mmCIF file of C-alpha atoms and ligand atoms in Angstrom:
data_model
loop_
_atom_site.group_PDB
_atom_site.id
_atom_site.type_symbol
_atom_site.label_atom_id
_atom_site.label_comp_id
_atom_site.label_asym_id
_atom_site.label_seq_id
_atom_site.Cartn_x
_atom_site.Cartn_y
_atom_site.Cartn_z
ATOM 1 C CA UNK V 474 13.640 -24.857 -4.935
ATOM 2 C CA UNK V 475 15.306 -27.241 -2.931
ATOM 3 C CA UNK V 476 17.194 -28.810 -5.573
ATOM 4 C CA UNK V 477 18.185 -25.671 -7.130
ATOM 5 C CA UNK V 478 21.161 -23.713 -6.404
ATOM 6 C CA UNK V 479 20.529 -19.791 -6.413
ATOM 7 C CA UNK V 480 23.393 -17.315 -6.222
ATOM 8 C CA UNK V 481 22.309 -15.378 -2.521
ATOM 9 C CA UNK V 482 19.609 -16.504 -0.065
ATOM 10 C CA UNK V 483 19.169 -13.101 1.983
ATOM 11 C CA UNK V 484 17.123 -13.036 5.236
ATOM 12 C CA UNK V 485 15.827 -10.319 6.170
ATOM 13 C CA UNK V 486 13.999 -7.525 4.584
ATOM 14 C CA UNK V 487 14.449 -3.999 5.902
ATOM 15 C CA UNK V 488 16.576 -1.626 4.232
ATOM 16 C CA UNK V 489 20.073 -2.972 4.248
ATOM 17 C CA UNK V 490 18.658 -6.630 2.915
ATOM 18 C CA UNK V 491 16.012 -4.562 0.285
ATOM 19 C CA UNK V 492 19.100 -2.800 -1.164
ATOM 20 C CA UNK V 493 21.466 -5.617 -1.562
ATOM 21 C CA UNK V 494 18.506 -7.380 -3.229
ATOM 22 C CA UNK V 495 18.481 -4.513 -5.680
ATOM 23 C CA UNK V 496 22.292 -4.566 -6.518
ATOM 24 C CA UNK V 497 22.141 -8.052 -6.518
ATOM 25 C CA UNK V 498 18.956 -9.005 -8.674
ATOM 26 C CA UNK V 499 20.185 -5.772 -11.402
ATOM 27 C CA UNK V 500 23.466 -7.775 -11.760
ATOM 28 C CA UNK V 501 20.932 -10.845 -13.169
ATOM 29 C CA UNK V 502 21.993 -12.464 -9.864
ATOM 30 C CA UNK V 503 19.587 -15.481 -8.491
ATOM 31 C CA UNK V 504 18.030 -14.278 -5.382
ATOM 32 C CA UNK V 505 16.000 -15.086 -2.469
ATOM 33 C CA UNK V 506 15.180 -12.498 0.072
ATOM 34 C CA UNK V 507 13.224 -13.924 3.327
ATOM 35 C CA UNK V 508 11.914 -11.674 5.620
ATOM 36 C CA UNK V 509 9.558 -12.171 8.555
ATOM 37 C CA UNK V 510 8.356 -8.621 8.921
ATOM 38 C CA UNK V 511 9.353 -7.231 12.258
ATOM 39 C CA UNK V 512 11.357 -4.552 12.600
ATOM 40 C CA UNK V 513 12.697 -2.482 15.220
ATOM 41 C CA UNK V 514 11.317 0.929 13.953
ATOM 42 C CA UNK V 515 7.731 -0.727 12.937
ATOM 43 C CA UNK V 516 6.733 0.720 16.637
ATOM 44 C CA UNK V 517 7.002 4.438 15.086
ATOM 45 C CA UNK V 518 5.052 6.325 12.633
ATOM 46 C CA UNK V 519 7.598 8.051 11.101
ATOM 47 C CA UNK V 520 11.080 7.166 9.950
ATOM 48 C CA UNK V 521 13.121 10.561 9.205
ATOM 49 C CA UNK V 522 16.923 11.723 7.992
ATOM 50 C CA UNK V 523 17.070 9.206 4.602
ATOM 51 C CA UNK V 524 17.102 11.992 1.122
ATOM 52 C CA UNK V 525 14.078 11.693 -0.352
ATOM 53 C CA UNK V 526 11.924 9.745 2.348
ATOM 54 C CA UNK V 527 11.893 12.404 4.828
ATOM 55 C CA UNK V 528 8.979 11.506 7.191
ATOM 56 C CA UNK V 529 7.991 8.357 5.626
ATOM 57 C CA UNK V 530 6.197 5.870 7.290
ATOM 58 C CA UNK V 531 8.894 2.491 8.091
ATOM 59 C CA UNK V 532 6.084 0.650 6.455
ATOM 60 C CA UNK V 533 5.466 2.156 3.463
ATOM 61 C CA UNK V 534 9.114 2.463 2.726
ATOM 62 C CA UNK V 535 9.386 -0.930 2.749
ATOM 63 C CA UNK V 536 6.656 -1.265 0.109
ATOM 64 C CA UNK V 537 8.001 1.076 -1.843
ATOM 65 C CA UNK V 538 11.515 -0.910 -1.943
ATOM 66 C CA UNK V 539 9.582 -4.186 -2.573
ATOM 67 C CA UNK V 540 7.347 -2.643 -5.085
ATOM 68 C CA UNK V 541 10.450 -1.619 -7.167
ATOM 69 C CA UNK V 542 12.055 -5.556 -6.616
ATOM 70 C CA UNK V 543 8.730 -6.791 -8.024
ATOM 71 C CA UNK V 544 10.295 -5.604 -11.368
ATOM 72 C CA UNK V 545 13.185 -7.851 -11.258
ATOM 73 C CA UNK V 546 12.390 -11.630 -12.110
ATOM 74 C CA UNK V 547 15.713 -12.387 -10.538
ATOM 75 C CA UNK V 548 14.049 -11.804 -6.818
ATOM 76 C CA UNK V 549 12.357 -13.646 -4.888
ATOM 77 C CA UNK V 550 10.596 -12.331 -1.932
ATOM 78 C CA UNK V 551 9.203 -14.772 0.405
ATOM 79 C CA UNK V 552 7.192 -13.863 3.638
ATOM 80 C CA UNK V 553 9.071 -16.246 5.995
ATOM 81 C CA UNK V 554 11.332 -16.501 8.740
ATOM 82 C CA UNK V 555 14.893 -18.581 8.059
ATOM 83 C CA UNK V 556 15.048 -20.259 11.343
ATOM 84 C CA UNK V 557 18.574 -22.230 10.389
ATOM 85 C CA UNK V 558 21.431 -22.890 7.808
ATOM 86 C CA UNK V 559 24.009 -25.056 7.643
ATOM 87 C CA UNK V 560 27.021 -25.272 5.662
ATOM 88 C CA UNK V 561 26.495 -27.909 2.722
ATOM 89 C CA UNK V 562 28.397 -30.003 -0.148
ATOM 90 C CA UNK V 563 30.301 -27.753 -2.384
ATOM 91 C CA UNK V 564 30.688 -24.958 0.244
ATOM 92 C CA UNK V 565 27.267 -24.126 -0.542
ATOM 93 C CA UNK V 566 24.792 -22.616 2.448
ATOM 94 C CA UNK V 567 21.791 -24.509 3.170
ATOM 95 C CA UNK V 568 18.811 -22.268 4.630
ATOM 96 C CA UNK V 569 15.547 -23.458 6.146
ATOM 97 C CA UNK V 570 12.576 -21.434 7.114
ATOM 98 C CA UNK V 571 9.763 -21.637 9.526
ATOM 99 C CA UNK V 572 7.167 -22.573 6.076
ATOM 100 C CA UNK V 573 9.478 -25.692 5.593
ATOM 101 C CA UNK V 574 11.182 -24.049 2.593
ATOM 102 C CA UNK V 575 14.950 -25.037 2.247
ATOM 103 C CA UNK V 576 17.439 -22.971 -0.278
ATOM 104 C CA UNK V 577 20.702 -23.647 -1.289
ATOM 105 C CA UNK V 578 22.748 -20.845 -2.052
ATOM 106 C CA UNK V 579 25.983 -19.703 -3.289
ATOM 107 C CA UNK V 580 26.397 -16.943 -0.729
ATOM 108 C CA UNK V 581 23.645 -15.943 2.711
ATOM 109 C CA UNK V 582 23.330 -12.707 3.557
ATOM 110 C CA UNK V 583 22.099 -12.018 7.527
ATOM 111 C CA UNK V 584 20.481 -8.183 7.217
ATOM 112 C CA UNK V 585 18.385 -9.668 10.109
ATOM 113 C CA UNK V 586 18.817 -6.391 12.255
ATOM 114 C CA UNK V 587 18.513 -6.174 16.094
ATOM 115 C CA UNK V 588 15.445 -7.165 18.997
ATOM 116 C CA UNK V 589 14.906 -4.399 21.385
ATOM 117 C CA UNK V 590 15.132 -5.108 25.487
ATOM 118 C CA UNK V 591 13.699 -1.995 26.787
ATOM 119 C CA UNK V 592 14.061 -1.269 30.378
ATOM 120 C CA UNK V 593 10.871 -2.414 32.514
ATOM 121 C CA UNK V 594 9.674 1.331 33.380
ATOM 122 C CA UNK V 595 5.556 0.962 33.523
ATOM 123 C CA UNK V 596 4.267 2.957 30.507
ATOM 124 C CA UNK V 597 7.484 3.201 28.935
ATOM 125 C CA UNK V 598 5.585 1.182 25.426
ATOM 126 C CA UNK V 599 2.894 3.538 25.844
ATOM 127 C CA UNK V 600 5.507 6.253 24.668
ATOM 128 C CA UNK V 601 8.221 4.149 22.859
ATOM 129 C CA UNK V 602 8.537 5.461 19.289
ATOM 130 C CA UNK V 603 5.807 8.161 19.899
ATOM 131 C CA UNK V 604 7.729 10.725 22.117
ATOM 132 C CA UNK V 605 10.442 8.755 23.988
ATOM 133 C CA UNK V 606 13.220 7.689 21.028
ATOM 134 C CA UNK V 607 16.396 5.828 20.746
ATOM 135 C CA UNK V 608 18.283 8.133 18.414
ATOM 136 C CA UNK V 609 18.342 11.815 18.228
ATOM 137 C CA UNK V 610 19.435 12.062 14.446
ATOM 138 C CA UNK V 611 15.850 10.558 13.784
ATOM 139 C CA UNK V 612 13.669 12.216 15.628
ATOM 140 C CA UNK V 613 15.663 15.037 17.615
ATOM 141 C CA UNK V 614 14.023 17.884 15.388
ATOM 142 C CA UNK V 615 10.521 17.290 16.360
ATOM 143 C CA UNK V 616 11.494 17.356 19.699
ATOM 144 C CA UNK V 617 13.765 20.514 19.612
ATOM 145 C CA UNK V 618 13.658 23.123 22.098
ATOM 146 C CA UNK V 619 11.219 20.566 24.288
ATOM 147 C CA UNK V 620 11.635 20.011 28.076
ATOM 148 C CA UNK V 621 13.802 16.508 27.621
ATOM 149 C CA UNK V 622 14.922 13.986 29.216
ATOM 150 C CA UNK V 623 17.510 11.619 29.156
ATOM 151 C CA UNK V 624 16.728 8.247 30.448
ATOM 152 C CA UNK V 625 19.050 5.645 31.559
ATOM 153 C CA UNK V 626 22.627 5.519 31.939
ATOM 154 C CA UNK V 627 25.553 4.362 30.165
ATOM 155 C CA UNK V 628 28.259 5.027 32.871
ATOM 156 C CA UNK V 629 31.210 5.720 30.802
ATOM 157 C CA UNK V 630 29.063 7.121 28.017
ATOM 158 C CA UNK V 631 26.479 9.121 30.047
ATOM 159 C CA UNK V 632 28.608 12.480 29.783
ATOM 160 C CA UNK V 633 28.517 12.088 25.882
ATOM 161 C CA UNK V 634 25.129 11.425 25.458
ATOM 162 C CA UNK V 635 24.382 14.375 27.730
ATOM 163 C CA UNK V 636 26.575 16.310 25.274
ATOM 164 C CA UNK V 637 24.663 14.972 22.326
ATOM 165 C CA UNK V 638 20.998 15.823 23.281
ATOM 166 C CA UNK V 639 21.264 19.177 24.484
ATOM 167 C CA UNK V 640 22.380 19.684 20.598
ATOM 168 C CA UNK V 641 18.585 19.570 20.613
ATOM 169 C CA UNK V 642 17.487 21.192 23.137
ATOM 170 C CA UNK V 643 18.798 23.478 26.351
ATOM 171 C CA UNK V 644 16.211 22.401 28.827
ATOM 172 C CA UNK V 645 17.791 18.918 29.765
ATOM 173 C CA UNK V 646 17.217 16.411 32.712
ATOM 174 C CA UNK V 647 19.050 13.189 33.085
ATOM 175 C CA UNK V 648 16.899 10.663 35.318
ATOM 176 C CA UNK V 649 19.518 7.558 35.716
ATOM 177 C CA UNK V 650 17.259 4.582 37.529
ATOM 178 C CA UNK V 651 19.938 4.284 39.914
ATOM 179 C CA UNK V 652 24.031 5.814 40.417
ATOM 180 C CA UNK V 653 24.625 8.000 37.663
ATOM 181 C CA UNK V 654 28.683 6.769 38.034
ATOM 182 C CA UNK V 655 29.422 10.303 37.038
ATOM 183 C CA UNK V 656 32.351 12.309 39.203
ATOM 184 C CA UNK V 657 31.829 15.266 41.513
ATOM 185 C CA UNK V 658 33.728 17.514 38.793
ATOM 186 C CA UNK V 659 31.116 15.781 35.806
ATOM 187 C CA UNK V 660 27.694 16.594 38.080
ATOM 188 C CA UNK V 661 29.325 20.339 38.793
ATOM 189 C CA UNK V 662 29.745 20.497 34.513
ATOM 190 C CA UNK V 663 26.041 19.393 34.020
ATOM 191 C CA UNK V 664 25.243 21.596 37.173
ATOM 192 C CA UNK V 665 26.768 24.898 35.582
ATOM 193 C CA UNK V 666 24.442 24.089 32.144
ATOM 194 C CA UNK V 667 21.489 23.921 34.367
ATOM 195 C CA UNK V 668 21.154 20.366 33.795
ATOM 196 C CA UNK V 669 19.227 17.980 36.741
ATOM 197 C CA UNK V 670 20.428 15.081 37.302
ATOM 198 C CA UNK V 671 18.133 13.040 39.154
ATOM 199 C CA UNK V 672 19.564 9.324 40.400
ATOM 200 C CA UNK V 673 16.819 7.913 42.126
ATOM 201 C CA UNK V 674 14.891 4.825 40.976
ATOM 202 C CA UNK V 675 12.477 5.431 37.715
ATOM 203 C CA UNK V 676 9.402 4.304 38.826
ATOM 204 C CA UNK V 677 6.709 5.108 35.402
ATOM 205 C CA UNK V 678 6.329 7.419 32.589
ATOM 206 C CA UNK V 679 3.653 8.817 32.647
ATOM 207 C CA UNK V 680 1.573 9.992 29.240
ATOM 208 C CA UNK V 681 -1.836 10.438 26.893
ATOM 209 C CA UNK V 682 -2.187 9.323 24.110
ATOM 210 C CA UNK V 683 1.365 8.279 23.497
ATOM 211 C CA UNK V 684 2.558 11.626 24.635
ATOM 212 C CA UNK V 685 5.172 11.697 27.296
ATOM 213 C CA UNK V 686 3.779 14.094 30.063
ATOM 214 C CA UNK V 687 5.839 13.737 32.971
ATOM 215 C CA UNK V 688 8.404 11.246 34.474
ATOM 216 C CA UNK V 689 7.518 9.347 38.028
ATOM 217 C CA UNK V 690 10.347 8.526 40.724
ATOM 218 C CA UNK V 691 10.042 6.227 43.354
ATOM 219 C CA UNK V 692 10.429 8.562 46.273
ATOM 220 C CA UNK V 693 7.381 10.144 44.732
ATOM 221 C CA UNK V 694 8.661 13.140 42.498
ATOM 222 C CA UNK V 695 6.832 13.953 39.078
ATOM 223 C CA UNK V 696 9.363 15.166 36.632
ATOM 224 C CA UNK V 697 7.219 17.319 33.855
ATOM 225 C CA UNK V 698 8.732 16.499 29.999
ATOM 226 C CA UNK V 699 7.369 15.826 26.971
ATOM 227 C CA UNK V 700 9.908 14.045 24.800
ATOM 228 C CA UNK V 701 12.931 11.714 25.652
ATOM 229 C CA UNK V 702 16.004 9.567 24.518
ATOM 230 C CA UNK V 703 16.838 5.999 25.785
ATOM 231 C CA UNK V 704 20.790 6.116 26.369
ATOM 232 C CA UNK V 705 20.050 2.322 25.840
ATOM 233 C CA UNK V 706 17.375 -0.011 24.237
ATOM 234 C CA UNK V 707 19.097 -3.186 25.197
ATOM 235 C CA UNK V 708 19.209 -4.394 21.708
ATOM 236 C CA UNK V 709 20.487 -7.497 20.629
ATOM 237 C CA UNK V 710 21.139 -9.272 17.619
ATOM 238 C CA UNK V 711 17.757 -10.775 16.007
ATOM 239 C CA UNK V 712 18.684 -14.288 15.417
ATOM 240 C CA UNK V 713 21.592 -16.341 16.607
ATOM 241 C CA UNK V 714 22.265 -18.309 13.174
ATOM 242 C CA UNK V 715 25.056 -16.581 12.263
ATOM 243 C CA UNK V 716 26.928 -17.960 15.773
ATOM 244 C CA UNK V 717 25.864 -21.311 14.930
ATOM 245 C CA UNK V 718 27.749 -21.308 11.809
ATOM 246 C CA UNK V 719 31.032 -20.073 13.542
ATOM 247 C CA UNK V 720 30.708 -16.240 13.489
ATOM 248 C CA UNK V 721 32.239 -14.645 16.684
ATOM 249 C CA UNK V 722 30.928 -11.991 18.416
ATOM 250 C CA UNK V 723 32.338 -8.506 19.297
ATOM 251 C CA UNK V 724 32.406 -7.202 23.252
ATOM 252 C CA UNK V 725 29.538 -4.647 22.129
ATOM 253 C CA UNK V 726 27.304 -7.101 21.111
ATOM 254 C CA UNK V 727 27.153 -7.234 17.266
ATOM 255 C CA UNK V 728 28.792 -9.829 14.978
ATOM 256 C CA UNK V 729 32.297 -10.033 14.258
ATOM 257 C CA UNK V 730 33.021 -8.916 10.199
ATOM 258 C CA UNK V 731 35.132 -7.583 7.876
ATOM 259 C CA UNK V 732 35.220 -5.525 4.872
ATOM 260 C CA UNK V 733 31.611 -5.029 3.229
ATOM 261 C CA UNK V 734 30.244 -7.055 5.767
ATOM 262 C CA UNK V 735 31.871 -10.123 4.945
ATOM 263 C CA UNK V 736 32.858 -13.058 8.293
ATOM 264 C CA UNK V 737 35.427 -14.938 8.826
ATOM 265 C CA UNK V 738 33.294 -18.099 7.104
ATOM 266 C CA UNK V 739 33.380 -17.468 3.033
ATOM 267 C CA UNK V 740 30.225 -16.934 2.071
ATOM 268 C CA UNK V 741 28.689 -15.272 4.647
ATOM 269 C CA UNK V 742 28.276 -11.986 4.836
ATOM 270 C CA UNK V 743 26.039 -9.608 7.626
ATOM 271 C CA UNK V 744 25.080 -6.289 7.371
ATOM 272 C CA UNK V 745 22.752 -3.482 8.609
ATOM 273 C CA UNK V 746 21.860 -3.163 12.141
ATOM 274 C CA UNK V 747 22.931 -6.657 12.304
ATOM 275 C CA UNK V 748 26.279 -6.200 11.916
ATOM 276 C CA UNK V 749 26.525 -2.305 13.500
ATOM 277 C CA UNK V 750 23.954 -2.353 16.325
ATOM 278 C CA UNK V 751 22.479 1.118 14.363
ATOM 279 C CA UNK V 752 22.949 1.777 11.340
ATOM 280 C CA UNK V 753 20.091 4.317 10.499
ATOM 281 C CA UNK V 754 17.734 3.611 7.380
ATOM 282 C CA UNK V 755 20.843 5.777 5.275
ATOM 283 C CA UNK V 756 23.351 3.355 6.568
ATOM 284 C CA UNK V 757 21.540 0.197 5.976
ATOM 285 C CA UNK V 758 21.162 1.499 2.445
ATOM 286 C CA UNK V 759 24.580 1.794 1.634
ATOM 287 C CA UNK V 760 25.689 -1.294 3.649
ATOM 288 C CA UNK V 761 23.248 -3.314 1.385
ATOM 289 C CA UNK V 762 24.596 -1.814 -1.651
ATOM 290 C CA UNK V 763 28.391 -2.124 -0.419
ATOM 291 C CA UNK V 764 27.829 -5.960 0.342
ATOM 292 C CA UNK V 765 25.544 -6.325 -2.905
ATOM 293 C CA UNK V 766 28.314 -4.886 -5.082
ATOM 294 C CA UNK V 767 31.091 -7.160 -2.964
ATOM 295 C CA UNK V 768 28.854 -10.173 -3.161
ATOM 296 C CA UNK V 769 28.537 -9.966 -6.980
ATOM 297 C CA UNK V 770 32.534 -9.219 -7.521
ATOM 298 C CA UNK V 771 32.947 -12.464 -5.611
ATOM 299 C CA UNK V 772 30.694 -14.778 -8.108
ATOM 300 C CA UNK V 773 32.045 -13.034 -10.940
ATOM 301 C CA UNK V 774 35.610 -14.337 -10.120
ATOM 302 C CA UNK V 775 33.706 -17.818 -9.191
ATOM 303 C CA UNK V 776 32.235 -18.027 -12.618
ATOM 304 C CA UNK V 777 35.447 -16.932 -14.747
HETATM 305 C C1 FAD P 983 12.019 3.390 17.525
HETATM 306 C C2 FAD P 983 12.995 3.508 16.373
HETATM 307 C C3 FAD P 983 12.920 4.592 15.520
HETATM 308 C C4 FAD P 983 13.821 4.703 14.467
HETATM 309 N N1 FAD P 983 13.719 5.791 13.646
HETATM 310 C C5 FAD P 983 14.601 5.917 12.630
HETATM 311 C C6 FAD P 983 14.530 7.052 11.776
HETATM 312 O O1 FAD P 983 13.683 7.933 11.934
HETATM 313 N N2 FAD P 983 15.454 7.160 10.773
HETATM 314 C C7 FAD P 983 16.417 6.201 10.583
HETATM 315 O O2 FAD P 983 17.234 6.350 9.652
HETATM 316 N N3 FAD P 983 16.499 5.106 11.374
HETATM 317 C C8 FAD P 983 15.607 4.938 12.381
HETATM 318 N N4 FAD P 983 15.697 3.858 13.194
HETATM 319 C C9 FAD P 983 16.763 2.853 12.944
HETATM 320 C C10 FAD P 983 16.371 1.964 11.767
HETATM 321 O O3 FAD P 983 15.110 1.389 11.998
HETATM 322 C C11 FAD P 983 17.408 0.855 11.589
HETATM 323 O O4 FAD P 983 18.733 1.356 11.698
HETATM 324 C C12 FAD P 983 17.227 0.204 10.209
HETATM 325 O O5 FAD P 983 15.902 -0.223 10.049
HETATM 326 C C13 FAD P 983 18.188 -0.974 10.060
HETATM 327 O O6 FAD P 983 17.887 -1.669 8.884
HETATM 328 P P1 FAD P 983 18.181 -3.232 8.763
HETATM 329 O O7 FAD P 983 17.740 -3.610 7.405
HETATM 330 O O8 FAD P 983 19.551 -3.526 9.189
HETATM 331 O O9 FAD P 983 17.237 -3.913 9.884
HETATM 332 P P2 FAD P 983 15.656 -3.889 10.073
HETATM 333 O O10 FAD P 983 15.044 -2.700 9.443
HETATM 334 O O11 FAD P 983 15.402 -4.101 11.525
HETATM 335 O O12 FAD P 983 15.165 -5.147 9.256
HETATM 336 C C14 FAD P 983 15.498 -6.461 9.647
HETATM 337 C C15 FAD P 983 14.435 -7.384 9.101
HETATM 338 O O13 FAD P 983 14.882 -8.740 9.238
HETATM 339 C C16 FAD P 983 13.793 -9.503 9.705
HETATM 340 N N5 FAD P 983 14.306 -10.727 10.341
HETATM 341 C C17 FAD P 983 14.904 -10.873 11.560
HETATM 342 N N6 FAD P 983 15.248 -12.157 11.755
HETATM 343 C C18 FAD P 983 14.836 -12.832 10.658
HETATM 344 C C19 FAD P 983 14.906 -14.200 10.261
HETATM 345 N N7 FAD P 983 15.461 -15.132 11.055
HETATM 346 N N8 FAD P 983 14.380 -14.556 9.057
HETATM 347 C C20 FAD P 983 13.812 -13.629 8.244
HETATM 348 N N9 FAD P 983 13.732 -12.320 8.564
HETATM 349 C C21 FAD P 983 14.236 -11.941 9.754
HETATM 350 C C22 FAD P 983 13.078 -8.571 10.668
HETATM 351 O O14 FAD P 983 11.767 -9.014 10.947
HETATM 352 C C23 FAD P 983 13.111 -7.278 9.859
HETATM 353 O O15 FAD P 983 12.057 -7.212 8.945
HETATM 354 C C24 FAD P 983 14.807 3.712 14.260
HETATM 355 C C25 FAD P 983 14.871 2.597 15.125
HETATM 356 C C26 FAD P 983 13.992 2.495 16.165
HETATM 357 C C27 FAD P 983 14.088 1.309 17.086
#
């Protein structure tokens, strides 16, 4: 493999690299998808809002997508983690992985998604992905009409989020772990919907059996809810490769790119998670198929 050139090396393997796989191998490209197996949303059992999958377990739609790739000689999926690359002769992308494999490649493909840094609450991974969430588009209906809360805060963004759960459900707190950094005039508007705000120091959640039962404050309060939304996970890009080869980053954290995911190095492209922070199994989708559609316009005008 080493001496061989193959059109796209992609590493990683959720659902933005699966689909660009797809596009790519279909349009009897030369592929190599890499992926070491740990995503974000393994820590849930069910991965909702993407037609067709409804429910679905994160695992098993994975197999599903690599089940269908199996079909295509033109992939190659390899249970591996690419722990560099390197710019080579020719403009080509070199790519090594932790099982000493190396790739050369036409184009490389980062769909390497983000790491959570959850906050340090005790108990919090007790709950994480079982009744305390990230996002409310994917798991907001089970939890509808349920005492909430929402942990954390945001500063400028706390207000929104506020705005954005109680889509979901009416009987709202917001427990901050410290100043909320809301005005008088915002407390009085989450005052008037009934909403507690509650800016003392979170000091555990508290649950059975992965189910959230009440929230703990440090000055000894016990806040009874059963289901809750992070306004922040502390996520951060998986893997640093892309910076290595020259790709800036943006203030929010993600990677700096361009139209279907493409960076300012030819080549090199990023997409999912990686490249929005949260994209959603949906969005991840269509990235993939976006940048696998891009990717094989590109080669097309190579090769004429
Ligand atoms: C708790 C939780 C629940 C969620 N629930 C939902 C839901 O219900 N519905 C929904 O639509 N979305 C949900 N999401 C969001 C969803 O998981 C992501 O938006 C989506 O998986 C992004 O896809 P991706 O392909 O970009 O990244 P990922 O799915 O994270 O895949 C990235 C892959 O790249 C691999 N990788 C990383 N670095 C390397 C490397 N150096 N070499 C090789 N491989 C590497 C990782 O191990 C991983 O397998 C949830 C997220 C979380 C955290």
């Amino acid at each position: 493999m080493a001496d061989q050139v193959v059109d796209v090396v992609i590493a990683g393997g959720g659902p933005a690299g699966l689909s660009a796989a797809l596009v790519l191998g279909r349009s009897l490209r030369r592929v190599v998808l890499i992926d070491e197996g740990k995503p974000r949303n393994a820590v849930t059992r069910r991965s909702h809002g993407f037609l067709t999958r409804d429910g679905t377990e994160p695992e098993q739609l994975r197999m599903l997508a690599r089940e269908e790739l199996r079909r295509y000689e033109t992939v190659d999926l390899r249970h591996d983690t690419v722990v560099s690359a390197e710019r080579a002769a020719g403009g080509f992308f070199q790519s090594h992985t932790k099982e000493g494999l190396r790739v050369t490649s036409r184009m490389l493909v980062f769909a390497t998604g983000m790491k959570e840094k959850l906050p340090e609450w005790p108990g919090l991974l007790d709950v994480y992905g079982r009744s305390v969430f990230p996002c409310p588009y994917c798991d907001g209906w089970e939890l509808r009409d349920a005492p909430l809360a929402l942990l954390g805060s945001c500063k400028s963004k706390l207000l929104a989020h506020v705005q954005l759960i109680r889509t979901w459900s009416r009987d709202l707190v917001v427990c901050t772990d410290g100043p909320a950094g809301l005005s008088a005039e915002e407390k009085e508007q989450l005052h008037e919907r009934g909403i507690a705000l509650y800016e003392q120091p979170i000091a555990a959640l508290a649950s059975s059996d992965g189910q959230l039962t009440h929230i703990e404050l440090e000055d000894g309060q016990h806040i009874a809810r059963t289901g809750a939304f992070l306004t922040d996970t502390g996520a951060h890009e998986a893997t640093d490769i892309p910076r290595q080869l020259g790709v800036g980053m943006e203030p929010r954290g993600v990677y700096q790119t361009g139209n279907h995911g493409l960076t300012r190095i030819p080549g090199l492209y990023i997409i999912g998670d990686a490249k929005h922070a949260f994209t959603g199994v949906a969005g991840a989708v269509s990235e993939g198929y976006e940048a696998g559609v891009a990717i094989n316009h590109a080669l097309a005008i190579e090769d004429w």
